[in-house]
Short mmCIF file of C-alpha atoms in Angstrom, two decimals:
data_model
loop_
_atom_site.label_atom_id
_atom_site.label_comp_id
_atom_site.label_asym_id
_atom_site.label_seq_id
_atom_site.Cartn_x
_atom_site.Cartn_y
_atom_site.Cartn_z
CA MET A 24 93.59 120.41 79.99
CA GLY A 25 90.80 122.80 81.37
CA CYS A 26 89.98 122.40 84.99
CA PHE A 27 86.27 122.70 84.28
CA GLY A 28 84.20 119.45 85.84
CA SER A 29 87.38 118.06 86.53
CA GLY A 30 87.17 117.30 90.04
CA GLN A 31 91.15 118.30 90.61
CA ASP A 32 92.75 120.82 92.74
CA GLY A 33 93.52 123.21 90.10
CA GLU A 34 89.66 123.47 89.52
CA LEU A 35 87.80 123.19 93.17
CA ARG A 36 91.42 125.15 95.11
CA PRO A 37 90.47 123.99 98.62
CA GLY A 38 91.73 125.47 101.79
CA LEU A 39 92.55 128.57 102.94
CA PRO A 40 93.24 131.79 100.50
CA TRP A 41 96.95 132.70 100.09
CA PRO A 42 97.40 136.44 100.83
CA SER A 43 98.82 138.81 98.39
CA PRO A 44 101.25 139.05 98.79
CA ARG A 45 102.58 136.06 100.27
CA PHE A 46 105.62 137.06 101.90
CA ASP A 47 106.94 140.53 103.46
CA MET A 48 110.46 141.25 104.03
CA GLY A 49 110.74 140.99 107.96
CA GLY A 50 113.89 142.77 108.82
CA GLU A 51 117.60 142.07 107.59
CA GLY A 52 118.10 138.53 106.29
CA MET A 53 114.39 137.36 107.53
CA VAL A 54 111.37 136.74 105.85
CA ILE A 55 107.35 136.86 106.95
CA ASP A 56 104.68 134.08 105.75
CA ARG A 57 101.77 136.07 105.48
CA LEU A 58 99.59 132.89 105.28
CA THR A 59 101.20 131.11 108.44
CA SER A 60 102.85 134.17 110.21
CA LEU A 61 106.24 132.13 110.28
CA VAL A 62 109.84 133.84 110.29
CA TRP A 63 111.88 132.25 107.52
CA THR A 64 115.73 133.47 106.66
CA ARG A 65 115.91 134.66 103.59
CA SER A 66 118.28 132.24 102.70
CA ALA A 67 117.11 128.92 102.16
CA ASN A 68 120.48 127.45 102.78
CA PRO A 69 121.78 129.74 105.59
CA LEU A 70 124.64 127.52 106.71
CA GLY A 71 125.93 126.63 102.93
CA PHE A 72 126.48 123.32 103.73
CA PRO A 73 124.66 120.01 104.53
CA LEU A 74 124.82 118.47 107.77
CA PRO A 75 123.37 115.35 109.59
CA TRP A 76 120.22 115.73 111.70
CA ASP A 77 121.89 116.20 115.45
CA GLU A 78 124.63 118.66 113.96
CA ALA A 79 121.65 120.37 112.08
CA LEU A 80 119.46 120.73 115.77
CA ALA A 81 122.97 122.12 117.30
CA ALA A 82 123.53 124.44 114.92
CA VAL A 83 119.96 126.03 115.42
CA ALA A 84 120.94 125.95 119.01
CA ARG A 85 123.59 127.75 118.44
CA TRP A 86 122.10 130.54 116.47
CA ASN A 87 119.88 131.06 119.34
CA ARG A 88 122.82 131.31 121.86
CA ARG A 89 124.31 134.35 120.05
CA ALA A 90 120.93 135.94 119.21
CA HIS A 91 121.68 135.22 115.08
CA LEU A 92 119.69 138.21 113.55
CA GLY A 93 118.35 139.58 116.55
CA ARG A 94 116.02 136.53 117.62
CA ASN A 95 116.82 133.43 119.83
CA ASP A 96 113.64 131.45 118.82
CA TRP A 97 114.85 129.88 116.01
CA ARG A 98 114.39 126.30 115.30
CA LEU A 99 114.71 123.35 113.04
CA PRO A 100 110.80 123.46 111.37
CA ASN A 101 108.58 120.73 111.93
CA ARG A 102 107.37 118.52 109.18
CA ALA A 103 103.88 120.77 108.93
CA GLU A 104 106.30 124.25 109.06
CA LEU A 105 108.20 123.31 106.40
CA ARG A 106 105.83 121.74 104.31
CA SER A 107 103.52 124.58 104.52
CA LEU A 108 106.29 126.62 101.75
CA VAL A 109 105.52 124.13 99.38
CA CYS A 110 103.58 125.27 96.12
CA HIS A 111 102.82 121.67 94.54
CA GLY A 112 102.06 123.45 90.84
CA SER A 113 105.96 124.71 90.62
CA ARG A 114 108.82 123.20 90.27
CA ARG A 115 112.87 123.56 90.69
CA PRO A 116 112.36 124.89 93.11
CA ALA A 117 108.76 123.57 94.43
CA LEU A 118 107.95 126.82 96.22
CA PRO A 119 105.19 129.72 95.82
CA PRO A 120 106.12 131.87 92.81
CA GLY A 121 107.50 135.29 93.07
CA HIS A 122 109.09 134.42 96.57
CA PRO A 123 111.67 136.13 97.93
CA PHE A 124 114.13 133.20 99.24
CA ALA A 125 117.85 133.32 97.97
CA GLU A 126 119.83 130.25 97.70
CA VAL A 127 117.48 127.40 97.19
CA PHE A 128 118.74 124.30 97.20
CA GLN A 129 116.82 122.01 95.32
CA GLY A 130 117.12 118.79 97.42
CA TRP A 131 116.62 117.36 100.64
CA VAL A 132 115.91 119.63 103.66
CA TRP A 133 115.33 118.25 107.23
CA THR A 134 112.53 118.69 109.59
CA SER A 135 112.41 118.16 113.43
CA THR A 136 110.34 115.57 112.86
CA THR A 137 111.19 112.07 113.61
CA ALA A 138 109.55 109.09 111.24
CA ALA A 139 107.40 107.03 113.20
CA ILE A 140 107.76 104.16 111.59
CA ALA A 141 111.85 104.49 111.68
CA PRO A 142 112.72 106.46 114.75
CA GLY A 143 116.58 106.51 113.50
CA HIS A 144 114.85 108.62 110.56
CA ALA A 145 114.06 111.88 110.41
CA TRP A 146 111.32 113.57 107.91
CA ARG A 147 112.90 115.61 104.84
CA VAL A 148 111.24 117.79 102.06
CA HIS A 149 112.80 117.78 98.83
CA LEU A 150 112.49 121.21 97.09
CA GLU A 151 112.79 120.27 93.43
CA GLY A 152 109.50 119.03 93.09
CA GLY A 153 107.96 118.65 96.77
CA ARG A 154 108.01 115.49 97.75
CA THR A 155 108.12 114.02 101.66
CA PHE A 156 110.08 111.33 103.07
CA TYR A 157 112.29 110.41 105.49
CA GLY A 158 116.38 109.85 105.79
CA ARG A 159 118.77 108.58 107.76
CA LYS A 160 119.61 110.95 110.66
CA SER A 161 123.03 110.13 109.93
CA ASP A 162 122.71 111.38 106.51
CA GLU A 163 123.32 114.83 105.30
CA ALA A 164 120.68 117.44 104.29
CA ILE A 165 120.27 121.11 104.11
CA VAL A 166 119.07 123.32 107.30
CA TRP A 167 116.70 126.29 106.76
CA PRO A 168 115.69 127.46 110.61
CA VAL A 169 112.66 129.03 111.19
CA ALA A 170 111.34 131.21 114.03
CA GLY A 171 107.98 132.87 115.55
CA GLN A 172 104.72 130.80 116.49
CA GLY A 173 101.39 130.88 114.16
CA LEU A 174 98.23 128.86 114.85
CA VAL A 175 97.42 128.21 111.43
CA LEU A 176 99.15 124.93 111.13
CA PRO A 177 98.34 122.11 113.31
CA ARG A 178 100.75 120.29 115.62
CA THR A 179 101.86 117.19 114.02
CA GLY A 180 101.62 114.78 116.41
CA GLN A 181 104.58 114.02 117.30
CA ALA A 182 105.27 114.19 121.61
CA LEU A 183 108.39 111.97 121.84
CA CYS A 184 111.80 112.44 120.92
CA PHE A 185 114.78 110.30 119.76
CA ASP A 186 118.47 109.97 118.93
CA SER A 187 120.23 109.17 115.75
CA ALA A 188 120.00 105.45 116.59
CA GLY A 189 116.14 105.62 117.12
CA ARG A 190 116.34 105.78 120.81
CA GLU A 191 113.55 107.45 122.85
CA ILE A 192 115.49 110.22 124.98
CA SER A 193 114.71 113.03 126.89
CA CYS A 194 113.12 115.96 124.89
CA LEU A 195 114.92 118.51 127.26
CA GLY A 196 116.99 120.73 125.28
CA THR A 197 117.21 118.78 121.92
CA GLY A 198 114.97 120.85 120.20
CA GLN A 199 112.93 118.02 118.41
CA ASP A 200 109.68 118.41 117.30
CA GLY A 201 108.53 116.01 119.96
CA GLU A 202 110.17 119.18 122.84
CA SER A 203 108.70 122.33 121.04
CA GLN A 204 105.67 120.69 119.81
CA CYS A 205 104.54 123.79 117.72
CA GLY A 206 101.36 124.46 115.95
CA ALA A 207 97.64 124.72 117.16
CA SER A 208 96.56 122.31 119.70
CA TRP A 209 94.11 119.21 118.32
CA PRO A 210 90.93 118.90 119.76
CA THR A 211 90.06 115.78 122.02
CA PRO A 212 88.82 113.56 120.29
CA ARG A 213 89.86 114.23 117.12
CA PHE A 214 87.38 112.76 115.38
CA ALA A 215 83.43 112.70 115.69
CA GLU A 216 81.04 110.31 113.56
CA ILE A 217 78.15 111.74 111.90
CA PRO A 218 75.37 109.78 110.14
CA ASP A 219 77.23 110.17 106.31
CA GLY A 220 80.99 110.33 107.75
CA VAL A 221 83.26 111.17 109.97
CA LEU A 222 84.57 115.10 110.98
CA ASP A 223 87.51 116.41 111.64
CA ARG A 224 87.29 118.52 114.45
CA LEU A 225 90.58 119.85 113.36
CA THR A 226 89.96 120.91 109.92
CA GLY A 227 86.64 120.36 109.48
CA LEU A 228 86.42 118.19 106.85
CA VAL A 229 84.32 114.93 106.68
CA TRP A 230 85.70 111.73 105.27
CA ARG A 231 84.23 108.79 104.65
CA ARG A 232 83.87 106.17 107.16
CA SER A 233 85.29 103.83 105.10
CA ALA A 234 88.75 104.54 103.52
CA ASP A 235 88.15 103.13 100.26
CA THR A 236 85.91 105.01 98.16
CA SER A 237 87.24 103.09 95.07
CA GLY A 238 86.59 99.68 95.92
CA GLY A 239 90.12 98.79 94.96
CA PRO A 240 93.23 100.39 93.44
CA VAL A 241 92.51 102.48 90.63
CA ASP A 242 94.42 105.20 88.35
CA PHE A 243 94.44 108.86 88.79
CA ALA A 244 91.61 109.33 86.71
CA GLY A 245 90.00 106.08 88.28
CA ALA A 246 90.21 108.02 91.85
CA LEU A 247 88.54 111.22 90.28
CA ALA A 248 85.81 109.21 88.85
CA ALA A 249 84.97 107.16 91.94
CA ALA A 250 84.79 110.39 94.44
CA ALA A 251 82.17 111.84 91.57
CA ARG A 252 80.08 108.58 91.49
CA LEU A 253 79.66 108.74 95.43
CA HIS A 254 78.18 112.54 94.57
CA GLU A 255 76.05 111.62 92.27
CA ARG A 256 74.50 108.99 94.15
CA THR A 257 74.48 110.97 97.12
CA GLY A 258 73.70 114.60 96.18
CA GLN A 259 76.58 115.52 98.45
CA MET A 260 79.62 116.85 97.78
CA TRP A 261 81.70 114.39 97.92
CA ARG A 262 85.34 115.11 96.14
CA LEU A 263 88.86 113.82 95.91
CA PRO A 264 91.15 115.39 98.65
CA SER A 265 94.06 118.08 97.95
CA ILE A 266 97.01 116.42 98.85
CA THR A 267 97.16 119.44 101.46
CA GLU A 268 93.98 117.87 103.12
CA LEU A 269 95.30 114.38 102.35
CA ASP A 270 98.20 115.25 104.50
CA SER A 271 96.06 116.70 107.23
CA LEU A 272 95.29 113.22 108.16
CA THR A 273 98.54 112.67 109.21
CA ASP A 274 99.87 111.67 112.60
CA CYS A 275 103.71 111.84 112.86
CA SER A 276 103.57 109.68 116.07
CA ARG A 277 102.22 106.93 114.55
CA HIS A 278 102.63 104.38 111.70
CA SER A 279 100.95 101.76 109.46
CA PRO A 280 98.50 103.80 109.69
CA ALA A 281 99.97 106.90 110.43
CA LEU A 282 96.66 107.98 111.98
CA THR A 283 95.52 109.28 115.25
CA LEU A 284 95.20 106.03 117.87
CA GLY A 285 91.62 105.08 118.04
CA HIS A 286 90.56 106.98 114.81
CA PRO A 287 87.17 105.76 113.78
CA PHE A 288 87.91 104.41 109.95
CA THR A 289 87.66 101.36 108.31
CA ASP A 290 89.12 99.96 104.75
CA VAL A 291 92.59 101.75 105.53
CA ARG A 292 94.98 101.08 102.83
CA ASP A 293 98.44 101.97 102.29
CA ALA A 294 98.50 104.37 99.62
CA TYR A 295 96.18 107.19 98.35
CA TRP A 296 95.73 109.35 95.29
CA SER A 297 94.96 113.69 95.90
CA SER A 298 93.52 115.54 93.42
CA THR A 299 96.60 117.39 93.18
CA GLY A 300 98.31 117.23 90.06
CA SER A 301 102.48 117.73 90.25
CA GLY A 302 104.33 120.78 88.76
CA PHE A 303 106.76 118.62 88.05
CA ASP A 304 105.86 116.51 85.71
CA PRO A 305 101.69 116.71 84.69
CA SER A 306 101.56 112.86 83.90
CA TRP A 307 102.15 112.37 87.70
CA ALA A 308 100.00 113.17 90.97
CA PHE A 309 100.84 113.71 94.36
CA CYS A 310 99.94 110.13 96.55
CA LEU A 311 99.92 109.67 100.42
CA TYR A 312 101.19 106.51 101.93
CA ILE A 313 99.20 106.58 105.10
CA ASP A 314 100.91 103.68 106.06
CA LYS A 315 104.05 105.94 106.59
CA GLY A 316 103.06 109.68 106.36
CA ALA A 317 105.32 109.87 103.08
CA VAL A 318 103.90 112.46 100.79
CA GLY A 319 105.13 110.93 97.00
CA VAL A 320 103.36 111.06 93.64
CA GLY A 321 102.21 108.53 91.06
CA HIS A 322 102.01 108.31 87.14
CA LYS A 323 98.50 108.97 86.80
CA SER A 324 98.18 105.43 84.20
CA ARG A 325 98.93 103.27 86.94
CA PRO A 326 96.36 101.93 89.14
CA GLU A 327 98.55 101.73 92.08
CA PHE A 328 96.79 103.92 94.70
CA PHE A 329 92.95 104.13 96.25
CA ALA A 330 90.62 106.88 96.54
CA TRP A 331 89.12 108.31 100.07
CA ALA A 332 86.52 110.74 99.41
CA VAL A 333 86.00 113.92 101.05
CA ARG A 334 83.70 116.69 101.82
CA GLY A 335 83.60 119.97 103.29
CA PRO A 336 84.82 121.62 105.26
CA VAL A 337 81.85 122.15 107.53
CA GLU A 338 80.68 125.55 108.99
CA GLU A 339 79.83 123.88 111.81
CA TRP A 340 83.54 123.59 112.85
CA ALA A 341 83.63 127.14 113.05
CA THR A 342 80.08 128.69 113.29
CA GLY A 343 77.93 125.93 114.72
CA HIS A 344 75.92 125.38 111.50
CA GLY A 345 76.51 122.09 109.43
CA ARG A 346 76.17 123.19 105.73
CA ASP A 347 78.93 122.73 102.71
CA VAL A 348 81.20 125.35 102.65
CA PRO A 349 80.76 126.94 98.96
#
């Protein structure tokens, strides 16, 4: 279908524009992501086999001890870093078109981020279609290390470390997300209430204070329509968020909901539609299970999820003005 007037991600394309080309070769065996400034191994499966989570962390530590590819700052990527590679319009693999990566395993890839709802589990990204769910740390998944630092991506919110049994442990030397805490720091407070919504001071997005724009579970078309009605009623540029915008709310230190402690939102539900269709199957769209923080998909025809409207980002976040950025 044509995008015009649909209110979908493909029409509005919110967020930072991707550089062209997105990736540069960064020396032997390495790729630089020009969007995030992160450095990835060109092989998306450099060890050649899956590992349990604790062994994955140990393998990356060994890389650093021997300065693999001339670097000693390799780490298992956190949830935000690995998800930054996902192209939701692509499939098999769900990576940007023309990417330079080799040996891409179209299955689960580990992150260094523990699932707050089940600390014996860690977040994984499925590179076949782009979903993000947690798996037991004793299970096996692919290891794709990252290096370098960038401030485009925010921190995940995780500040504690846990072993494979889910017990809290000291972070020192673990290589976990709770130790490295890579990414841009969150402002304090994270959210500010304004007359018509809640400003996220990290992203500049404005969210409805009531997190139930649809007034109940709806199908995908119903979620888009609920945001469109709000736009028509208020004259403000309310819309259904992309999955990247929706996931930006996730605080990986929290669950039920996975929102920052002390957030000002009301009527928070378990799961929400995004405006982002699935590149794997266009009859599905991405959703955020905000009770857990998981990114999944739902069939567009099924009234299973809620709508939560967003607008912006507002220039106030960057320049001191409060107008919507076109």
